[in-house]
Short mmCIF file of C-alpha atoms in Angstrom, two decimals:
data_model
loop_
_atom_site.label_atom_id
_atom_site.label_comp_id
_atom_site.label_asym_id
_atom_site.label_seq_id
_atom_site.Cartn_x
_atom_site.Cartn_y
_atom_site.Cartn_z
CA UNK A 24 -6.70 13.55 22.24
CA UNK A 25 -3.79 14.60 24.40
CA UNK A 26 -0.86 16.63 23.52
CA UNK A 27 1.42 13.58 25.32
CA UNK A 28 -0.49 11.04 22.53
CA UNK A 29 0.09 13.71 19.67
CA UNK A 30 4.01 14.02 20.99
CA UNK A 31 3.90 10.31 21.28
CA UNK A 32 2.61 9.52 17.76
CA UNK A 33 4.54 12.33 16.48
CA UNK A 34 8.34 11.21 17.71
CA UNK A 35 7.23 7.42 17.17
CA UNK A 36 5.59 6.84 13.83
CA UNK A 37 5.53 10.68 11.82
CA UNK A 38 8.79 11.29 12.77
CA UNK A 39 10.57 8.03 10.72
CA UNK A 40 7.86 7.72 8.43
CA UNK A 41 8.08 11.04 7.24
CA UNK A 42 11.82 11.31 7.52
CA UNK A 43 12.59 8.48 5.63
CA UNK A 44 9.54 9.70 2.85
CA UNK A 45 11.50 13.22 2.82
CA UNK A 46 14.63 11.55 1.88
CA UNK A 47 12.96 9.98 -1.36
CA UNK A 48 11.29 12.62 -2.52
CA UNK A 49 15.28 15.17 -2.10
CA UNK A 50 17.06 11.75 -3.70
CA UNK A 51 14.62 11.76 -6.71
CA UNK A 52 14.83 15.74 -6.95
CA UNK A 53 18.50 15.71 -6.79
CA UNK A 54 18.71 12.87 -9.17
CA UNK A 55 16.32 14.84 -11.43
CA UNK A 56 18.11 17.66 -11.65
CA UNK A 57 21.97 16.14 -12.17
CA UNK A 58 20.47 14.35 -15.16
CA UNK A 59 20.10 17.78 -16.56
CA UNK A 60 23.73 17.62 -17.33
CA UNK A 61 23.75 14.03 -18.68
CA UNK A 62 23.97 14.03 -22.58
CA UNK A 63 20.85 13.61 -24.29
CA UNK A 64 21.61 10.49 -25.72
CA UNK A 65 22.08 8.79 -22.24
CA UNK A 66 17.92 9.35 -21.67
CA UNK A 67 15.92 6.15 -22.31
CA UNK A 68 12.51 5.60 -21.99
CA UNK A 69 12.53 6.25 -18.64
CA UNK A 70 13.92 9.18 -16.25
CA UNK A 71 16.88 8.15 -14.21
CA UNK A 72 15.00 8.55 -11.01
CA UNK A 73 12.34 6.61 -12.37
CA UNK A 74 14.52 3.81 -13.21
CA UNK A 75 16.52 3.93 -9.80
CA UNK A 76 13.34 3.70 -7.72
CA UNK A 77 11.96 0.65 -10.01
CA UNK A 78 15.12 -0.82 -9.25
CA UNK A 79 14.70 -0.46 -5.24
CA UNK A 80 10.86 -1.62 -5.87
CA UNK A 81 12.38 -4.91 -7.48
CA UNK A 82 14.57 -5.71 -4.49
CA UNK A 83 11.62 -4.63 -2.17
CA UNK A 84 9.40 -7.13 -4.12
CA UNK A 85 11.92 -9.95 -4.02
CA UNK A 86 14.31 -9.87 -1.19
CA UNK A 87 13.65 -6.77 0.96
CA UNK A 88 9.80 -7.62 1.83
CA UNK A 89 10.20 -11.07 2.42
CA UNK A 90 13.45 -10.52 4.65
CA UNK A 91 10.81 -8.09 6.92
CA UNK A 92 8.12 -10.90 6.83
CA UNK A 93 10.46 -13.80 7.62
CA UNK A 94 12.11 -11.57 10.79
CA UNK A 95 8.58 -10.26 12.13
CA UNK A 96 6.22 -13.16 11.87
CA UNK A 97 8.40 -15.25 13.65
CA UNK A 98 8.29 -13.34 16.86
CA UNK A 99 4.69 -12.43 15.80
CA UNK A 100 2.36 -13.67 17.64
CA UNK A 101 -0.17 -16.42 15.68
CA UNK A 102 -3.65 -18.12 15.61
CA UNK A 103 -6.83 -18.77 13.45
CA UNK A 104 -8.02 -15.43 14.83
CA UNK A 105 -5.47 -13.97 12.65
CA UNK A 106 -7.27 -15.22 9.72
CA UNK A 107 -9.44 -12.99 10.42
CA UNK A 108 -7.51 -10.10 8.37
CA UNK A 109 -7.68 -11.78 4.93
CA UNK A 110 -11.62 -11.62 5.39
CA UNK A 111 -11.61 -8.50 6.36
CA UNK A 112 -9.51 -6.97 3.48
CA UNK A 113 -12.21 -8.70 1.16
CA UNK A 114 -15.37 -7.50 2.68
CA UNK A 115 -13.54 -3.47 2.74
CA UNK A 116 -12.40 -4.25 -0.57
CA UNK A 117 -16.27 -5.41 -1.70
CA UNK A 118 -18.07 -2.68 0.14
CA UNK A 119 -15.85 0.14 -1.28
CA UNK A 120 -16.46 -1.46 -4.99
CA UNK A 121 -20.12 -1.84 -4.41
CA UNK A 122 -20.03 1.91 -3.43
CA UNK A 123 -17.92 3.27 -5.95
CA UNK A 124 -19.90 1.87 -8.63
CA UNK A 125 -22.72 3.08 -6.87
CA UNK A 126 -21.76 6.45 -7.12
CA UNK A 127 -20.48 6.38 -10.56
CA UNK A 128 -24.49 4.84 -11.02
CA UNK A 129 -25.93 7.90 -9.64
CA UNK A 130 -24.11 10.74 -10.44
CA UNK A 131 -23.07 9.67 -14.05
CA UNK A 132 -20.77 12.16 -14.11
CA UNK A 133 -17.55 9.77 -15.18
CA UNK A 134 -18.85 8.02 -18.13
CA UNK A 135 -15.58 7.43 -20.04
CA UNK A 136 -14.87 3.32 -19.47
CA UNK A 137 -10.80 4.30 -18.31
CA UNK A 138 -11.89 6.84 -15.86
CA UNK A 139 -14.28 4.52 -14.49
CA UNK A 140 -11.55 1.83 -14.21
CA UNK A 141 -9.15 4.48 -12.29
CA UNK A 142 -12.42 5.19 -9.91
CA UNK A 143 -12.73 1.71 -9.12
CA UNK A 144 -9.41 0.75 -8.48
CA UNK A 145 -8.37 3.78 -6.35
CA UNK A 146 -11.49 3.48 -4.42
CA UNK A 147 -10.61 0.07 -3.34
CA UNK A 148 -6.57 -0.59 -3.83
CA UNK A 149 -4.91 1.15 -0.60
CA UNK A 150 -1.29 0.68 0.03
CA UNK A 151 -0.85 -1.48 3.23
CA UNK A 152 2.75 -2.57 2.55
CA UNK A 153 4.97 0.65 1.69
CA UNK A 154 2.50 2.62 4.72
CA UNK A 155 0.03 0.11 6.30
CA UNK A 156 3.18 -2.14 7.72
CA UNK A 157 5.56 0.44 9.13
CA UNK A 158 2.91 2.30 10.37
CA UNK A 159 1.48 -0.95 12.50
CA UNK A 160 5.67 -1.90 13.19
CA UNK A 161 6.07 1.88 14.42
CA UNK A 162 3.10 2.48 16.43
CA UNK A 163 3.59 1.75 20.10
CA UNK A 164 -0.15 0.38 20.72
CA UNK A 165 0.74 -2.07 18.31
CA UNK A 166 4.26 -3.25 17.57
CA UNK A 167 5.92 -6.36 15.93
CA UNK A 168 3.43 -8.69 18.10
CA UNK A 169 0.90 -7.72 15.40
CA UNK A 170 2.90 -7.79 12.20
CA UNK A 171 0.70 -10.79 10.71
CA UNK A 172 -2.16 -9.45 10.93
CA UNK A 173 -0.55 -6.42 8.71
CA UNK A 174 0.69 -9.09 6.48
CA UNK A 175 -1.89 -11.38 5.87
CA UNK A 176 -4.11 -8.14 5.47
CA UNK A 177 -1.57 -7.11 2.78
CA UNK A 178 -0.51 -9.93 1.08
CA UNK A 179 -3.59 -12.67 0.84
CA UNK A 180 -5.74 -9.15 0.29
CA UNK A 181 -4.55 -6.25 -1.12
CA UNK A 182 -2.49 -7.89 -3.30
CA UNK A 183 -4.61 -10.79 -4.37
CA UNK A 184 -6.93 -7.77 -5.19
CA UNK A 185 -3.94 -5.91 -7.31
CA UNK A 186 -2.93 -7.94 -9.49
CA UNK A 187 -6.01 -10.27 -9.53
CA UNK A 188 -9.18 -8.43 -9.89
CA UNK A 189 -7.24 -5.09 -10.15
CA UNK A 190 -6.06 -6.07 -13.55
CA UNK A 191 -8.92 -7.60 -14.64
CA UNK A 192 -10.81 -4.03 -14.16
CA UNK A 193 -7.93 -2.19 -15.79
CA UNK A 194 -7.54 -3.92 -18.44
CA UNK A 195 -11.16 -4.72 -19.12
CA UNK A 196 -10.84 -1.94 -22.11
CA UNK A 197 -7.61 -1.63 -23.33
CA UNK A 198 -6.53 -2.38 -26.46
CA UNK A 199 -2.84 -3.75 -25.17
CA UNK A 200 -1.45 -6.67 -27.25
CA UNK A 201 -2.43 -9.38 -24.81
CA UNK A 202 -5.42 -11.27 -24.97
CA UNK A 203 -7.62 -11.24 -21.71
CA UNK A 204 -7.05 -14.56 -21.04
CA UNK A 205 -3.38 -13.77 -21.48
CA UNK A 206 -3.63 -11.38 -18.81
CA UNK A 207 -5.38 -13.88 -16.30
CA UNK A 208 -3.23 -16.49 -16.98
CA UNK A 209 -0.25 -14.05 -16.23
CA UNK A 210 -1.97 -12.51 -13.01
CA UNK A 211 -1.89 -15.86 -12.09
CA UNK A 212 1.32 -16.74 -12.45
CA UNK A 213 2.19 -13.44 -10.70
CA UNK A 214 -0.11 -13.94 -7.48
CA UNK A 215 1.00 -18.09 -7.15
CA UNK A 216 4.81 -17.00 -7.18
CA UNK A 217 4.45 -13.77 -4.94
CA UNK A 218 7.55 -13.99 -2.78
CA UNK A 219 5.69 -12.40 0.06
CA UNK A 220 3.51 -15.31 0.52
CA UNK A 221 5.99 -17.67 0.78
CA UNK A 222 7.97 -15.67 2.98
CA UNK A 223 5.11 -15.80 5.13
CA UNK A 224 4.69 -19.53 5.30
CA UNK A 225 8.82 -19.48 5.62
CA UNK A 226 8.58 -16.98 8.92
CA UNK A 227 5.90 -19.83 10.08
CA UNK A 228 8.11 -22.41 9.75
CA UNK A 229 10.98 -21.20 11.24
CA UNK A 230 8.81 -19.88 14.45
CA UNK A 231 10.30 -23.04 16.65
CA UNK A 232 14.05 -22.70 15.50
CA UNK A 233 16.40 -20.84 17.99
CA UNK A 234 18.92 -18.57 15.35
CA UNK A 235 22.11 -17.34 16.73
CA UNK A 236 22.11 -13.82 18.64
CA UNK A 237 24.68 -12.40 15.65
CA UNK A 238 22.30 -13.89 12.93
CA UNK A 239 19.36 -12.70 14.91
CA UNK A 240 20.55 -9.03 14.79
CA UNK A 241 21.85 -9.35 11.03
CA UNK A 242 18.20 -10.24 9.94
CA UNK A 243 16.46 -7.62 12.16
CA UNK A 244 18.70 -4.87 10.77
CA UNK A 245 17.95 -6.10 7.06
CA UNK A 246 14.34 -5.79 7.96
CA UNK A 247 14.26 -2.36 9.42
CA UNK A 248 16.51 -0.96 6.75
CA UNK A 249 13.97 -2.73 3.79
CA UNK A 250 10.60 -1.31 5.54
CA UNK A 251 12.89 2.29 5.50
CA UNK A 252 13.57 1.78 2.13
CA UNK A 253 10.11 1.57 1.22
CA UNK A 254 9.48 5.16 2.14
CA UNK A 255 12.31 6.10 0.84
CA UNK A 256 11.07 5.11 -2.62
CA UNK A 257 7.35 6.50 -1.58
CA UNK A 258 8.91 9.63 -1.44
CA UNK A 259 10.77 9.03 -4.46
CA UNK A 260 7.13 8.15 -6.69
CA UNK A 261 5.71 10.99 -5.16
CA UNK A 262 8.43 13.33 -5.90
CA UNK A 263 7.97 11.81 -9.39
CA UNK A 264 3.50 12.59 -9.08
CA UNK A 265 4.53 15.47 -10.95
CA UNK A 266 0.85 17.27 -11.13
CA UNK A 267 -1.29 18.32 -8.30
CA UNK A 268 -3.73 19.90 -10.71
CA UNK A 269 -6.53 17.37 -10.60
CA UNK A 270 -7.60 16.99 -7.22
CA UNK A 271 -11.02 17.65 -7.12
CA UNK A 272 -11.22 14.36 -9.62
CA UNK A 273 -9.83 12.57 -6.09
CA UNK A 274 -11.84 13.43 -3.83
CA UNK A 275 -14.71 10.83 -4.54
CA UNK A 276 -12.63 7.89 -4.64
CA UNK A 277 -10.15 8.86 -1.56
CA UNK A 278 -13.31 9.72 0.62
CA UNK A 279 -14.68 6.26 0.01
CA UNK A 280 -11.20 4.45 0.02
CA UNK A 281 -10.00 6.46 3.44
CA UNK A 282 -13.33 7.35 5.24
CA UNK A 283 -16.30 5.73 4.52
CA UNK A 284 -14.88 2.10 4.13
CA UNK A 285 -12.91 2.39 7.44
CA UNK A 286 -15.58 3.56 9.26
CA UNK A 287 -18.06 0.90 8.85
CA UNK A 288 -15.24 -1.66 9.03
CA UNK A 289 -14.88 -0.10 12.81
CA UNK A 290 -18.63 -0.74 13.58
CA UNK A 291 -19.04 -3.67 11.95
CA UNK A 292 -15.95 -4.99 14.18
CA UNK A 293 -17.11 -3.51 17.01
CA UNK A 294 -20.07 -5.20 16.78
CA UNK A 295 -19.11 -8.64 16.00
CA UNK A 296 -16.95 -8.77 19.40
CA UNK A 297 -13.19 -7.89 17.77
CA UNK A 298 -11.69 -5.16 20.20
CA UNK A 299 -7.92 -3.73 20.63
CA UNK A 300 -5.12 -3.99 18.64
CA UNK A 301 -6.40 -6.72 16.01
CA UNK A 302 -9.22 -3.83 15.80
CA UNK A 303 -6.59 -1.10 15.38
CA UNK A 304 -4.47 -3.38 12.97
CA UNK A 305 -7.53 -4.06 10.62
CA UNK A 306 -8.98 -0.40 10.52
CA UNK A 307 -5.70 1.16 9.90
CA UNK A 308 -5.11 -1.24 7.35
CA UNK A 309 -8.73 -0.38 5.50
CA UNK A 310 -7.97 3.59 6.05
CA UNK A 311 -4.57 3.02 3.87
CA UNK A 312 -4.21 5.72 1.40
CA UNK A 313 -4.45 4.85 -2.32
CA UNK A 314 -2.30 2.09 -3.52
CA UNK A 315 0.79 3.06 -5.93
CA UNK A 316 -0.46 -0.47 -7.53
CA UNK A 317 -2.68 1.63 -9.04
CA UNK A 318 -0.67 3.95 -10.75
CA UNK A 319 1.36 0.59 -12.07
CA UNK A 320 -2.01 -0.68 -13.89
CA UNK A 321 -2.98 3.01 -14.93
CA UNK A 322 0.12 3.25 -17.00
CA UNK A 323 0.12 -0.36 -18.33
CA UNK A 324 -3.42 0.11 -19.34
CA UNK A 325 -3.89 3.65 -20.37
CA UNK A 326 -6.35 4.47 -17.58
CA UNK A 327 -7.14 8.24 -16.74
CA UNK A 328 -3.60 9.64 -15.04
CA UNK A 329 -4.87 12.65 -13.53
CA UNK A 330 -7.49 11.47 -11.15
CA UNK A 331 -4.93 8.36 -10.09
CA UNK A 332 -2.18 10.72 -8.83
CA UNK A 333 -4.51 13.54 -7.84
CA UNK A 334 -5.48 10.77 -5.48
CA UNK A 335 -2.26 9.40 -4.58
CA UNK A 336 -0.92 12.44 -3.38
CA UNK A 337 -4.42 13.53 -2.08
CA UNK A 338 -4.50 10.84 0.32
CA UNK A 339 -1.57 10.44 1.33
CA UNK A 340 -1.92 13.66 3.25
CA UNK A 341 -4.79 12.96 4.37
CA UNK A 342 -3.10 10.21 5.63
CA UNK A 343 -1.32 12.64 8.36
CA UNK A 344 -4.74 14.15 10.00
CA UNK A 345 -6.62 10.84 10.06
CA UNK A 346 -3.87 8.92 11.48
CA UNK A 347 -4.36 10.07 14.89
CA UNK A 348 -8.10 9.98 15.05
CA UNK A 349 -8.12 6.65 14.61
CA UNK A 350 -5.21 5.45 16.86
CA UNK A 351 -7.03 7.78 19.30
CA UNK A 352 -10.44 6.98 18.91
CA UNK A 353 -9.97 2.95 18.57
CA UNK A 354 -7.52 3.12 21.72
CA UNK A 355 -10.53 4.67 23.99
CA UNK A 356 -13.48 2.90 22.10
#
């Protein structure tokens, strides 16, 4: 690993990523703070910052994302190979379930049914939009040529496995006022409406029409600002991760989530013939740190708080000293 590639990696992807990360986390301390001053009766059920960075997560969900996805994939290139990524999320997802529970088998050492819940899901649920896209957008071995295979990791995967079968395993003991058929039928409804995935088909579509150079430009400066504004609010739910108390109760789940799962998914690729970026795309993907989807079901559901932002904030900066291993390692392999 050579100090050009560290300098390299370091102007090109940590210096924006983190940057923009930084900013969140001083916006949602500043904003923290000033509400100090606010009358009491102006506090609702949720902190300003809270509320401001739920608000950019909205507009993410609905218009920012989908802008990004529409602009990249239609200069992205595209072919069945790509399909590729979708299987790929499931079979990471599957082996780092099928471990997890293993381990909670074994050592029996998390026996309430919550804490098994937030095991499961944070050993699995990584967070390959807010990270795993810029990161693959950034990165000069990789680039906007390869922004489907980010996507379709993200959105026919990890998401499908968020909302789907993440909320069936959250919610498989709570006590909430919706029936668990109530809860499928909504996680239904959720995943079949997912703006994402018709922005995808959308940026498809529009791969053959010729846009104006001032329209062009417009839509490429929407999506660079929306894929900074999700770091921005990263930084601003981390800020927000307001204990860092519990992390010995992460380092199970992030090990399996961040280095076991990647690790095989790199061998078993290797093996099977799939070599350069589309390798580098799919393994960074897989080596995303814990999903903030997580944290959404843990608070819906009652799951075990600690160990779920222990974890978040645990592997996200773990995020910083694995990053290059792999870019280096998968780029001479």
């Amino acid at each position: 690993m050579s100090i050009h590639f560290l300098l390299q990696l370091l102007h090109s992807v940590y210096l924006p990523i983190f940057s923009a990360i930084l900013i969140g986390v001083l916006l949602s301390a500043g904003i923290g703070a000033s509400s100090r001053f606010l009358p009491s009766n102006w506090h609702r059920s949720s902190t300003p910052q809270r509320s401001l960075a739920n608000a950019f997560g909205r507009y993410l969900f609905h218009i920012g994302i989908p802008i990004c996805i529409v602009n990249f994939v239609r200069s992205a290139g595209f072919s069945l190979e790509i399909l590729l990524a979708p299987i790929v999320a499931w079979c990471a997802m599957g082996l780092a379930i099928s471990v997890a529970v293993l381990v909670l088998t074994v050592t029996q050492r998390v026996r309430d049914q919550k804490d098994r819940a937030s095991f499961l899901l944070l050993s699995y649920l990584g967070n390959t939009s807010y990270l795993g896209i810029p990161i693959v957008l950034l990165l000069p071995q990789l680039g906007e040529a390869y922004f489907s295979w980010a996507v379709l990791y993200d959105v026919l995967g990890t998401f499908f496995a968020s909302y789907g079968l993440g909320l069936l395993i959250a919610s498989w003991d709570s006590k909430a006022d919706l029936t668990r058929e109530q809860r499928l039928r909504t996680a239904t409804r959720e995943l079949l409406t997912n703006p994402s995935l018709f922005a995808f088909v959308l940026g498809l579509g529009l791969k053959t029409v010729e846009f104006n150079q001032l329209f062009s430009q417009v839509l490429s400066g929407l999506a660079w600002s929306s894929i900074m504004l999700c770091l921005v609010v990263m930084g601003m739910r981390l800020q927000q991760l307001v204990r860092f108390s519990h992390l010995r109760l992460a380092i199970q789940p992030v090990a399996i989530k961040m280095i076991f799962v990647p690790v095989v998914v790199a061998a078993a690729l290797t093996c099977v013939g799939v070599e350069g970026p589309p390798r580098l795309v799919l393994v960074l993907q897989a080596s995303m740190p814990c999903g903030f989807a997580t944290l959404v079901l843990a608070e819906r559901y009652g799951l075990t708080r600690d160990r779920v932002v222990a974890a978040l904030a645990l592997s996200t900066l773990l995020l910083m000293l694995l990053l290059p291993v792999w870019v280096s390692v998968l780029t001479t392999w």
